[in-house]
Amino acid sequence: MAYKSFLTICADPARAPQTFATAASLAIAQDGHLDALCLGIDRAQLGYSYVGASAIVMQAAQDNATDDAKAVEAAIRGAAAAAGPSLRWSSESALAMIGGLADLIALRSRFADLVVLAKPYGEKHGEEEEAIVESAMFEGQAPVLVLPDAPLDATNIGKRIVIAWNQSREAMNAIRHAMPFLKHASQVWITIIDPPQHGAERSDPGGALCQMLVRHGVKAEVTVLARTMPKISDVLARHCRDVDADMLVMGAYSHSRFREAILGGATRNTLEAAEIPVFMAH
């Protein structure tokens, strides 16, 4: 069991090489194929904000988006050359407004086994990066591996994994999608924070999940933690540091806003503070 179709989506030429290089290493390790979508974003949003704007101004916005897409593609081609001849990959370019990203990202993501994306929050991160992550997970229904800003050694990703387990269907879906990583990890911690005293797993928190994973050959154990900090994401981050984890697996949660998916508090807080790759699915 392995991922065979990888996808990475890049809209920032400065961050594209690092994201692509990590995705490329994962694709090579699993003998898969990597597709890259190079985006140019119409950041002016003229189609929504400036009714009657001159054709010249609108054309300038399109030209800027085209230049951005070309810059991203050039950065990715350089990263692909550095990855070596063993990488099987392809790329395409597209232009979009932020409001029109969902359908485009969903169409590409739903046919990928794993979507590898840059962290959507931080200094100089564009608002389109959050829209890309949301669209891949919620509209495309694809598992997403979100990478931290710091450079990574891709060969070490997924060796020591923390699972955030809260008995939800989102968490279970993320675990099933993460199985190729979990089966090859040297250690997996099923982490439960303040389990409910009257829940279905009150007598053995995480026991059924641990049994299921062990039957798949996963080296799993259960860790129960107290909520000693205001945010669940902070407790998880500290635990990941304590066990020297290199990946966090968790469900992705959303708050509906009209037809758009908005990342829920725990999901957003985790990604904002992410120091290691975060594997998420909805």
Coordinates of C-alpha atoms in Angstrom, one line a residue:
M1 CA 0.0 0.0 0.0
A2 CA 1.5 3.3 -1.1
Y3 CA 0.7 6.7 -2.6
K4 CA 1.2 6.7 -6.4
S5 CA -0.3 10.0 -7.4
F6 CA 1.1 13.0 -5.7
L7 CA 0.1 16.6 -6.3
T8 CA 1.6 19.9 -5.2
I9 CA 0.1 23.3 -5.8
C10 CA 2.3 26.4 -5.7
A11 CA 1.5 30.1 -6.1
D12 CA 4.6 31.6 -4.6
P13 CA 7.9 31.3 -6.6
A14 CA 10.0 31.8 -3.5
R15 CA 8.5 28.8 -1.6
A16 CA 7.8 26.6 -4.6
P17 CA 11.3 24.9 -4.8
Q18 CA 11.2 23.7 -1.1
T19 CA 7.6 22.4 -1.4
F20 CA 8.3 20.7 -4.7
A21 CA 11.6 19.2 -3.5
T22 CA 9.8 17.6 -0.5
A23 CA 7.0 16.3 -2.6
A24 CA 9.5 15.0 -5.1
S25 CA 11.4 13.0 -2.4
L26 CA 8.2 11.4 -1.2
A27 CA 7.2 10.5 -4.8
I28 CA 10.5 8.9 -5.5
A29 CA 10.5 7.0 -2.2
Q30 CA 7.1 5.5 -3.0
D31 CA 7.7 5.1 -6.7
G32 CA 4.9 7.5 -7.5
H33 CA 4.2 10.3 -10.0
L34 CA 4.2 14.0 -9.0
D35 CA 2.0 16.5 -10.6
A36 CA 2.6 20.2 -10.1
L37 CA 0.0 23.0 -10.5
C38 CA 1.6 26.4 -11.0
L39 CA -0.8 29.1 -10.1
G40 CA -1.0 32.7 -11.0
I41 CA -3.4 34.6 -8.8
D42 CA -5.3 37.7 -9.8
R43 CA -4.7 39.5 -6.5
A44 CA -6.5 42.6 -7.6
Q45 CA -9.9 40.8 -7.6
L46 CA -11.1 43.2 -10.2
G47 CA -13.9 40.9 -11.3
Y48 CA -15.5 41.4 -7.9
S49 CA -14.5 44.8 -6.7
Y50 CA -14.3 47.2 -9.5
V51 CA -17.3 47.1 -11.8
G52 CA -16.6 49.2 -14.8
A53 CA -12.8 49.1 -14.4
S54 CA -11.0 49.8 -17.6
A55 CA -9.9 47.0 -19.9
I56 CA -6.3 48.2 -19.5
V57 CA -6.3 47.8 -15.7
M58 CA -8.0 44.4 -16.0
Q59 CA -5.4 43.3 -18.5
A60 CA -2.6 44.4 -16.3
A61 CA -3.9 42.2 -13.5
Q62 CA -4.0 39.3 -15.9
D63 CA -0.5 40.0 -17.1
N64 CA 0.8 40.0 -13.5
A65 CA -0.9 36.7 -12.8
T66 CA 0.6 35.2 -15.9
D67 CA 4.1 36.4 -14.9
D68 CA 3.6 34.9 -11.4
A69 CA 2.6 31.5 -12.9
K70 CA 5.6 31.5 -15.2
A71 CA 7.9 32.3 -12.3
V72 CA 6.4 29.5 -10.2
E73 CA 6.9 27.1 -13.2
A74 CA 10.5 28.1 -13.7
A75 CA 11.2 27.6 -10.0
I76 CA 9.6 24.2 -10.1
R77 CA 11.5 23.1 -13.2
G78 CA 14.8 24.0 -11.4
A79 CA 13.7 21.9 -8.4
A80 CA 12.8 19.0 -10.6
A81 CA 16.2 19.1 -12.3
A82 CA 17.8 19.0 -8.9
A83 CA 15.6 16.0 -7.9
G84 CA 17.3 13.9 -10.5
P85 CA 16.2 11.5 -13.3
S86 CA 14.4 9.1 -11.0
L87 CA 11.6 11.6 -10.5
R88 CA 8.5 11.1 -12.7
W89 CA 6.6 14.4 -12.8
S90 CA 4.6 16.8 -14.9
S91 CA 3.4 20.4 -14.5
E92 CA 0.7 22.7 -15.7
S93 CA 0.0 26.4 -15.2
A94 CA -3.3 28.1 -14.5
L95 CA -4.7 31.6 -13.7
A96 CA -7.4 32.1 -11.1
M97 CA -9.0 34.6 -8.8
I98 CA -9.1 33.6 -5.1
G99 CA -12.9 33.4 -5.3
G100 CA -12.6 30.9 -8.2
L101 CA -10.0 28.6 -6.7
A102 CA -12.3 26.0 -5.2
D103 CA -13.4 24.3 -8.3
L104 CA -10.0 24.3 -9.9
I105 CA -8.2 22.9 -6.9
A106 CA -11.0 20.4 -6.2
L107 CA -10.8 19.1 -9.8
R108 CA -7.0 18.5 -9.5
S109 CA -7.0 17.2 -5.9
R110 CA -9.7 14.6 -6.0
F111 CA -7.6 12.4 -8.3
A112 CA -4.5 12.6 -6.1
D113 CA -3.5 10.1 -3.4
L114 CA -1.8 12.8 -1.5
V115 CA -1.6 16.6 -1.9
V116 CA 1.6 18.2 -0.6
L117 CA 1.3 21.9 0.3
A118 CA 3.2 24.7 2.0
K119 CA 2.0 26.0 5.3
P120 CA -0.7 28.6 4.6
Y121 CA -0.1 30.9 7.6
G122 CA 2.8 33.1 8.4
E123 CA 4.6 36.3 7.4
K124 CA 4.4 37.1 3.7
H125 CA 2.0 34.2 3.1
G126 CA -0.8 35.1 0.7
E127 CA -4.4 34.6 1.5
E128 CA -4.7 32.3 -1.5
E129 CA -2.6 29.7 0.3
E130 CA -5.3 29.1 2.9
A131 CA -7.9 28.8 0.1
I132 CA -5.7 26.2 -1.6
V133 CA -5.5 24.0 1.5
E134 CA -9.2 24.4 2.3
S135 CA -10.2 23.6 -1.3
A136 CA -8.0 20.5 -1.5
M137 CA -9.4 19.0 1.7
F138 CA -13.0 20.1 1.8
E139 CA -13.9 20.5 -1.9
G140 CA -11.4 17.9 -3.3
Q141 CA -11.8 15.5 -0.4
A142 CA -8.1 14.7 -0.6
P143 CA -5.6 14.0 2.2
V144 CA -3.2 16.9 2.5
L145 CA 0.4 17.0 3.9
V146 CA 1.1 20.6 5.1
L147 CA 4.8 21.4 5.3
P148 CA 6.3 23.8 7.9
D149 CA 8.3 26.8 6.7
A150 CA 11.6 25.4 7.9
P151 CA 13.6 23.2 5.4
L152 CA 13.0 19.5 5.8
D153 CA 14.9 16.3 5.3
A154 CA 12.2 14.5 3.4
T155 CA 13.8 11.1 4.1
N156 CA 12.9 11.5 7.8
I157 CA 9.2 12.4 7.3
G158 CA 6.9 9.8 8.8
K159 CA 9.3 7.8 11.0
R160 CA 7.9 9.0 14.3
I161 CA 4.2 9.9 14.1
V162 CA 1.8 11.4 16.6
I163 CA -1.9 10.8 15.9
A164 CA -4.4 13.3 17.4
W165 CA -7.3 11.0 18.3
N166 CA -10.7 12.3 19.5
Q167 CA -13.0 9.5 18.2
S168 CA -14.3 11.8 15.3
R169 CA -15.0 10.6 11.8
E170 CA -12.5 13.2 10.5
A171 CA -9.7 11.8 12.6
M172 CA -10.6 8.3 11.5
N173 CA -10.6 9.3 7.9
A174 CA -7.2 11.0 8.3
I175 CA -5.8 7.8 9.9
R176 CA -7.0 5.6 7.1
H177 CA -5.5 7.9 4.5
A178 CA -2.2 8.1 6.4
M179 CA -1.9 4.3 6.6
P180 CA 1.1 4.1 4.1
F181 CA 3.1 6.4 6.5
L182 CA 1.8 4.7 9.6
K183 CA 2.8 1.2 8.4
H184 CA 6.4 2.3 7.8
A185 CA 6.9 4.4 10.9
S186 CA 9.3 3.2 13.6
Q187 CA 6.9 4.5 16.3
V188 CA 3.3 5.8 16.4
W189 CA 1.7 7.5 19.4
I190 CA -2.1 7.6 19.5
T191 CA -2.6 10.7 21.6
I192 CA -5.8 11.5 23.5
I193 CA -6.2 14.7 25.4
D194 CA -8.7 14.7 28.3
P195 CA -10.8 11.7 27.1
P196 CA -14.5 12.1 28.1
Q197 CA -15.4 10.2 31.2
H198 CA -18.7 9.0 29.8
G199 CA -17.7 8.4 26.1
A200 CA -17.8 5.2 24.1
E201 CA -14.1 4.6 24.9
R202 CA -14.2 5.6 28.6
S203 CA -12.9 2.2 29.8
D204 CA -10.0 1.9 27.3
P205 CA -9.3 5.2 25.5
G206 CA -7.7 4.5 22.1
G207 CA -7.6 0.8 22.7
A208 CA -9.8 -0.2 19.7
L209 CA -7.8 2.1 17.3
C210 CA -4.5 0.8 18.6
Q211 CA -5.7 -2.8 18.1
M212 CA -6.7 -2.0 14.5
L213 CA -3.4 -0.4 13.7
V214 CA -1.3 -3.1 15.3
R215 CA -3.1 -5.7 13.1
H216 CA -1.8 -3.7 10.1
G217 CA 1.7 -4.0 11.5
V218 CA 1.8 -0.4 12.9
K219 CA 4.1 0.0 15.9
A220 CA 1.5 1.9 17.9
E221 CA 0.9 2.8 21.6
V222 CA -1.6 5.0 23.4
T223 CA -0.7 8.2 25.2
V224 CA -3.4 9.9 27.3
L225 CA -2.6 13.6 28.2
A226 CA -4.2 16.1 30.4
R227 CA -5.3 19.5 29.0
T228 CA -2.7 21.5 30.8
M229 CA -2.8 24.4 28.3
P230 CA -5.7 26.5 27.0
K231 CA -5.4 25.3 23.4
I232 CA -5.4 21.6 22.3
S233 CA -3.0 22.6 19.6
D234 CA -0.4 23.7 22.1
V235 CA -0.7 20.4 24.1
L236 CA -0.2 18.5 20.8
A237 CA 2.7 20.7 19.8
R238 CA 4.5 20.2 23.1
H239 CA 3.9 16.4 22.9
C240 CA 5.3 16.3 19.4
R241 CA 8.4 18.0 20.7
D242 CA 8.7 15.7 23.7
V243 CA 8.7 12.5 21.6
D244 CA 10.7 14.1 18.8
A245 CA 7.9 13.4 16.3
D246 CA 8.3 14.2 12.6
M247 CA 4.7 14.1 11.6
L248 CA 1.3 14.9 13.1
V249 CA -1.8 13.1 11.8
M250 CA -5.2 14.7 12.6
G251 CA -8.7 15.3 11.2
A252 CA -9.5 18.6 9.6
Y253 CA -12.5 20.5 10.9
S254 CA -14.4 23.4 9.3
H255 CA -16.9 26.1 10.1
S256 CA -19.3 26.6 7.2
R257 CA -19.4 30.2 5.8
F258 CA -22.0 30.2 2.9
R259 CA -20.4 27.8 0.4
E260 CA -16.8 28.2 1.5
A261 CA -15.0 26.0 4.0
I262 CA -13.3 27.9 6.8
L263 CA -10.7 26.0 8.9
G264 CA -12.0 25.4 12.4
G265 CA -10.2 26.7 15.5
A266 CA -8.2 23.6 16.4
T267 CA -7.2 23.0 12.8
R268 CA -6.1 26.5 12.1
N269 CA -4.2 26.8 15.4
T270 CA -2.3 23.6 14.7
L271 CA -1.3 24.8 11.2
E272 CA -0.3 28.3 12.4
A273 CA 2.1 26.8 15.0
A274 CA 3.2 23.8 12.9
E275 CA 6.9 22.9 13.3
I276 CA 6.6 19.5 11.6
P277 CA 4.5 18.2 8.7
V278 CA 0.8 17.9 9.5
F279 CA -1.2 15.2 7.7
M280 CA -4.9 16.1 7.5
A281 CA -8.1 14.8 6.0
H282 CA -11.7 15.8 6.4

